[in-house]
Coordinates of C-alpha atoms in Angstrom, one line a residue:
M483 CA -15.3 3.6 6.5
I484 CA -11.6 3.0 5.7
Y485 CA -10.7 2.2 2.2
Y486 CA -7.2 0.4 2.0
F487 CA -4.9 -1.1 -0.4
S488 CA -2.2 -3.7 0.8
G489 CA 0.3 -5.9 -0.8
T490 CA 2.1 -8.0 1.8
G491 CA -0.4 -7.1 4.7
N492 CA 1.5 -4.1 6.5
T493 CA -1.3 -1.5 5.4
R494 CA -4.1 -3.9 6.0
W495 CA -2.9 -4.6 9.5
V496 CA -2.5 -0.8 10.4
A497 CA -6.1 -0.1 8.9
E498 CA -7.5 -3.0 10.9
Q499 CA -6.1 -1.6 14.2
V500 CA -7.4 1.9 13.4
G501 CA -10.7 0.6 12.1
R502 CA -11.3 -1.6 15.3
A503 CA -10.3 1.4 17.7
C504 CA -12.4 4.0 15.8
G505 CA -15.5 1.7 15.1
L506 CA -14.9 2.0 11.2
A507 CA -15.3 -0.8 8.7
L508 CA -12.8 -1.6 5.9
R509 CA -12.9 -2.2 2.3
N510 CA -10.3 -2.9 0.0
V511 CA -10.1 -0.4 -2.9
A512 CA -9.1 -3.1 -5.5
D513 CA -12.5 -4.7 -4.9
C514 CA -14.6 -1.5 -5.4
L515 CA -12.8 0.4 -8.4
G516 CA -15.7 1.8 -10.5
D517 CA -18.3 1.2 -7.8
V518 CA -19.2 4.8 -7.1
A519 CA -22.4 4.0 -5.2
T520 CA -20.8 2.5 -2.3
P521 CA -18.1 5.1 -1.4
E522 CA -21.1 7.7 -2.0
I523 CA -23.3 6.1 0.6
N524 CA -20.7 5.7 3.2
L525 CA -19.3 9.2 2.8
W526 CA -22.8 10.9 3.1
T527 CA -23.9 8.8 6.1
E528 CA -20.6 8.9 8.1
G529 CA -19.1 12.0 7.1
I530 CA -15.7 10.5 7.3
L531 CA -13.3 9.0 4.7
G532 CA -10.4 6.9 5.8
L533 CA -7.5 6.0 3.4
A534 CA -4.8 3.5 4.2
F535 CA -2.1 2.9 1.5
P536 CA 1.6 1.7 1.2
I537 CA 4.1 3.8 -0.4
Y538 CA 5.8 2.4 -3.4
G539 CA 8.5 4.5 -5.0
W540 CA 7.7 7.6 -2.7
T541 CA 4.2 7.8 -3.9
I542 CA 0.9 6.0 -3.5
P543 CA 0.2 3.1 -5.7
K544 CA -1.5 3.6 -9.2
V545 CA -4.5 1.6 -8.0
A546 CA -4.9 4.1 -5.1
E547 CA -4.7 7.0 -7.5
A548 CA -7.5 5.5 -9.7
F549 CA -9.8 4.9 -6.5
I550 CA -9.5 8.5 -5.4
R551 CA -10.4 9.7 -9.0
S552 CA -13.4 7.4 -8.8
L553 CA -14.8 9.0 -5.7
P554 CA -17.9 11.2 -6.1
R555 CA -17.1 15.0 -6.1
A556 CA -17.4 16.6 -2.7
E557 CA -20.0 19.3 -2.1
A558 CA -17.4 21.6 -0.6
P559 CA -13.8 21.2 1.0
G560 CA -14.1 20.6 4.6
T561 CA -17.5 18.8 4.4
Y562 CA -16.0 15.6 5.3
Y563 CA -13.2 14.5 7.6
V564 CA -10.5 12.7 5.6
F565 CA -7.7 11.1 7.0
A566 CA -4.7 9.0 5.7
L567 CA -2.5 6.2 7.1
L568 CA 0.5 5.7 4.8
T569 CA 2.9 2.7 5.4
C570 CA 6.5 2.7 4.4
G571 CA 9.8 1.0 5.0
D572 CA 11.6 4.3 6.2
D573 CA 10.1 7.4 4.7
I574 CA 7.4 8.5 2.3
G575 CA 9.0 11.6 0.5
R576 CA 6.3 14.0 -0.4
A577 CA 3.7 11.2 -1.2
H578 CA 1.3 12.9 1.3
E579 CA 1.4 16.1 -0.8
R580 CA 0.7 14.2 -3.9
L581 CA -2.4 12.4 -2.1
A582 CA -3.6 15.7 -0.9
M583 CA -3.4 17.2 -4.5
L584 CA -5.6 14.3 -5.8
L585 CA -8.1 14.7 -3.1
A586 CA -8.3 18.3 -3.9
E587 CA -9.1 17.7 -7.4
K588 CA -12.2 16.0 -6.3
G589 CA -13.2 18.7 -3.7
Y590 CA -11.7 16.9 -0.5
E591 CA -9.4 18.5 2.1
L592 CA -7.0 16.1 3.6
S593 CA -7.6 16.7 7.2
A594 CA -5.0 14.4 8.8
V595 CA -2.1 12.2 7.6
W596 CA 0.3 9.9 9.4
S597 CA 3.1 7.6 8.2
F598 CA 4.0 4.3 9.8
S599 CA 7.5 2.7 9.3
M600 CA 6.8 -1.0 8.8
P601 CA 9.1 -3.9 7.7
N602 CA 10.6 -3.2 4.4
T603 CA 9.3 -5.3 1.6
Y604 CA 11.0 -3.8 -1.5
I605 CA 13.9 -5.9 -2.8
G606 CA 14.0 -4.9 -6.4
L607 CA 17.1 -3.0 -6.8
P608 CA 20.8 -3.8 -5.7
F609 CA 21.4 -2.9 -1.9
F610 CA 17.6 -3.3 -1.1
D611 CA 16.5 -6.2 1.0
V612 CA 13.9 -7.0 3.7
D613 CA 14.9 -6.1 7.3
N614 CA 16.2 -8.4 9.8
E615 CA 13.9 -10.0 12.2
E616 CA 15.0 -7.6 15.1
L617 CA 14.4 -4.6 13.1
A618 CA 11.1 -5.8 11.7
A619 CA 9.8 -6.4 15.1
R620 CA 10.9 -3.1 16.4
K621 CA 9.2 -1.3 13.6
I622 CA 5.9 -3.1 14.3
K623 CA 6.2 -2.5 18.1
S624 CA 6.9 1.1 17.4
T625 CA 3.6 1.3 15.2
Q626 CA 1.6 -0.6 17.8
E627 CA 2.6 2.0 20.4
K628 CA 1.7 5.0 18.1
L629 CA -1.8 3.6 17.0
P630 CA -3.6 4.5 20.1
R631 CA -2.7 8.2 19.8
V632 CA -3.5 8.3 16.1
A633 CA -7.0 6.6 16.9
Q634 CA -7.8 9.1 19.4
Q635 CA -6.9 12.0 17.1
I636 CA -9.3 10.5 14.5
L637 CA -12.0 10.2 17.2
C638 CA -11.5 13.8 18.0
R639 CA -11.6 14.8 14.2
E640 CA -8.5 16.6 14.8
K641 CA -7.2 18.5 11.5
G642 CA -4.2 19.9 10.2
V643 CA -2.2 16.8 11.6
V644 CA 0.8 16.0 9.2
D645 CA 2.7 13.4 11.3
V646 CA 4.9 12.0 8.6
V647 CA 8.5 11.2 8.0
P648 CA 9.5 12.7 4.5
G649 CA 13.0 11.6 4.8
S650 CA 16.2 13.3 2.9
F651 CA 16.0 14.6 -0.5
S652 CA 12.2 14.1 -0.1
R653 CA 11.2 16.3 -3.2
W654 CA 13.8 14.7 -5.4
K655 CA 12.6 11.2 -4.4
S656 CA 9.0 11.9 -5.1
G657 CA 9.7 14.0 -8.2
W658 CA 12.1 12.8 -10.8
L659 CA 13.1 9.6 -9.1
R660 CA 9.5 8.6 -8.6
Q661 CA 8.8 9.1 -12.4
F662 CA 12.0 7.2 -13.3
F663 CA 11.0 4.2 -10.9
Y664 CA 7.6 3.7 -12.3
R665 CA 8.9 4.2 -15.9
F666 CA 11.6 1.6 -15.8
W667 CA 11.4 -0.4 -12.6
V668 CA 7.7 -1.4 -12.2
G669 CA 5.7 -4.0 -14.1
P670 CA 5.5 -7.5 -15.3
K671 CA 8.9 -7.3 -17.2
M672 CA 10.6 -7.1 -13.7
F673 CA 9.7 -10.6 -12.7
S674 CA 11.3 -14.0 -13.7
T675 CA 11.4 -17.6 -12.3
R676 CA 14.7 -19.5 -11.6
H677 CA 13.3 -23.2 -11.8
R678 CA 10.3 -25.3 -12.1
C679 CA 7.0 -24.0 -10.6
T680 CA 5.1 -26.3 -8.3
A681 CA 2.0 -24.6 -9.3
C682 CA 0.8 -24.2 -5.7
K683 CA -0.9 -21.0 -6.9
R684 CA -0.1 -19.1 -3.7
C685 CA 1.0 -16.1 -5.8
E686 CA -2.2 -16.0 -7.9
K687 CA -4.3 -16.2 -4.7
V688 CA -2.3 -13.4 -2.8
C689 CA -2.2 -10.8 -5.8
P690 CA -4.6 -8.1 -4.7
L691 CA -5.2 -7.2 -8.2
H692 CA -5.8 -10.6 -9.5
N693 CA -3.0 -10.1 -12.1
I694 CA -1.2 -13.5 -11.9
K695 CA -2.2 -16.7 -13.5
V696 CA -0.6 -20.1 -13.0
E697 CA -1.8 -22.7 -15.6
R698 CA 0.7 -25.4 -15.2
P699 CA 4.3 -26.1 -13.4
E700 CA 6.3 -25.8 -16.7
T701 CA 5.2 -22.3 -17.5
G702 CA 4.9 -21.0 -14.0
P703 CA 3.3 -17.7 -13.0
K704 CA 2.3 -15.1 -15.9
W705 CA 1.9 -11.6 -14.9
G706 CA -0.6 -9.3 -16.6
Q707 CA -0.4 -5.6 -17.0
Q708 CA -2.0 -4.5 -14.0
C709 CA 1.0 -5.0 -11.8
T710 CA 1.4 -2.3 -9.1
F711 CA 4.6 -3.9 -7.8
C712 CA 3.4 -4.7 -4.3
L713 CA 5.8 -7.9 -4.5
A714 CA 3.4 -10.0 -2.5
C715 CA 3.9 -12.8 -5.1
Y716 CA 7.7 -12.8 -4.5
H717 CA 7.3 -12.9 -0.8
V718 CA 4.6 -15.6 -0.6
C719 CA 6.5 -18.2 -3.0
P720 CA 7.3 -21.1 -0.7
I721 CA 10.2 -22.2 -2.9
S722 CA 11.7 -18.7 -3.6
N723 CA 11.2 -19.2 -7.3
I724 CA 10.1 -15.8 -8.1
L725 CA 13.0 -13.2 -8.8
V726 CA 12.7 -9.5 -9.2
G727 CA 14.8 -6.8 -10.8
P728 CA 17.9 -6.9 -12.8
S729 CA 20.1 -8.7 -10.4
R730 CA 17.8 -11.7 -10.6
T731 CA 19.2 -13.0 -7.2
C732 CA 16.9 -14.4 -4.4
K733 CA 16.8 -12.2 -1.4
G734 CA 15.0 -12.3 1.8
R735 CA 11.3 -12.9 2.2
Y736 CA 8.7 -11.1 4.5
T737 CA 5.7 -13.1 5.4
H738 CA 4.5 -11.9 8.7
F739 CA 1.1 -10.7 7.6
L740 CA 1.0 -12.7 4.5
E741 CA 0.4 -16.1 5.9
A742 CA -3.2 -15.4 6.9
A743 CA -4.0 -14.4 3.5
T744 CA -2.9 -17.8 1.9

């Protein structure tokens, strides 16, 4: 089983490719938080735990952390083959080390981890925007070429694989900058709208945590407190009504894998 979380669809797509190649089913962690029985059954029968998460602010999302903490405690480290597929725009910092630490707290050993550079979706700060079409296509193609090797390594239960791109200043990014990012730049306070909503409810439908409600056009979308800042709502809005961050400017939108979800 591969347990995944995905906002704009990049991570879900990677998990689907690996799951298909390795004969592993998928389940969204947002749908099974608190459901201890399901992870337990699959772990005990398959002996394998796959994780697929995007990287937000050089760490895994809070919902991913909550899922790992909900897992049943392992009998002993090394009992299960645990692998992770981490998607990012460019680099992941030291997110894989934090993931390994969280798993170790539950008695699991991270056997193998890979990162995949996928089209950028973060637009919340100045100078951040989506990739142009050429770069986005190149990233997807590069990941497609990498996936067969990754699937083969998983099928062979290879251990000690750390195939990731930490990037420059990785410890600083996943340390102080990560904490600053989540304290000041994540949450419903970062969203606003610029004109009248059409109440199409695509943002409400695509939110993986069911954190958005659209009651009527004049009020527009309302964000709850469970936002993990995946920005799917921003990218899926057909009239580019949703604004993110202090600049309050409309930037590019990335919908390559989102259209199927709406």
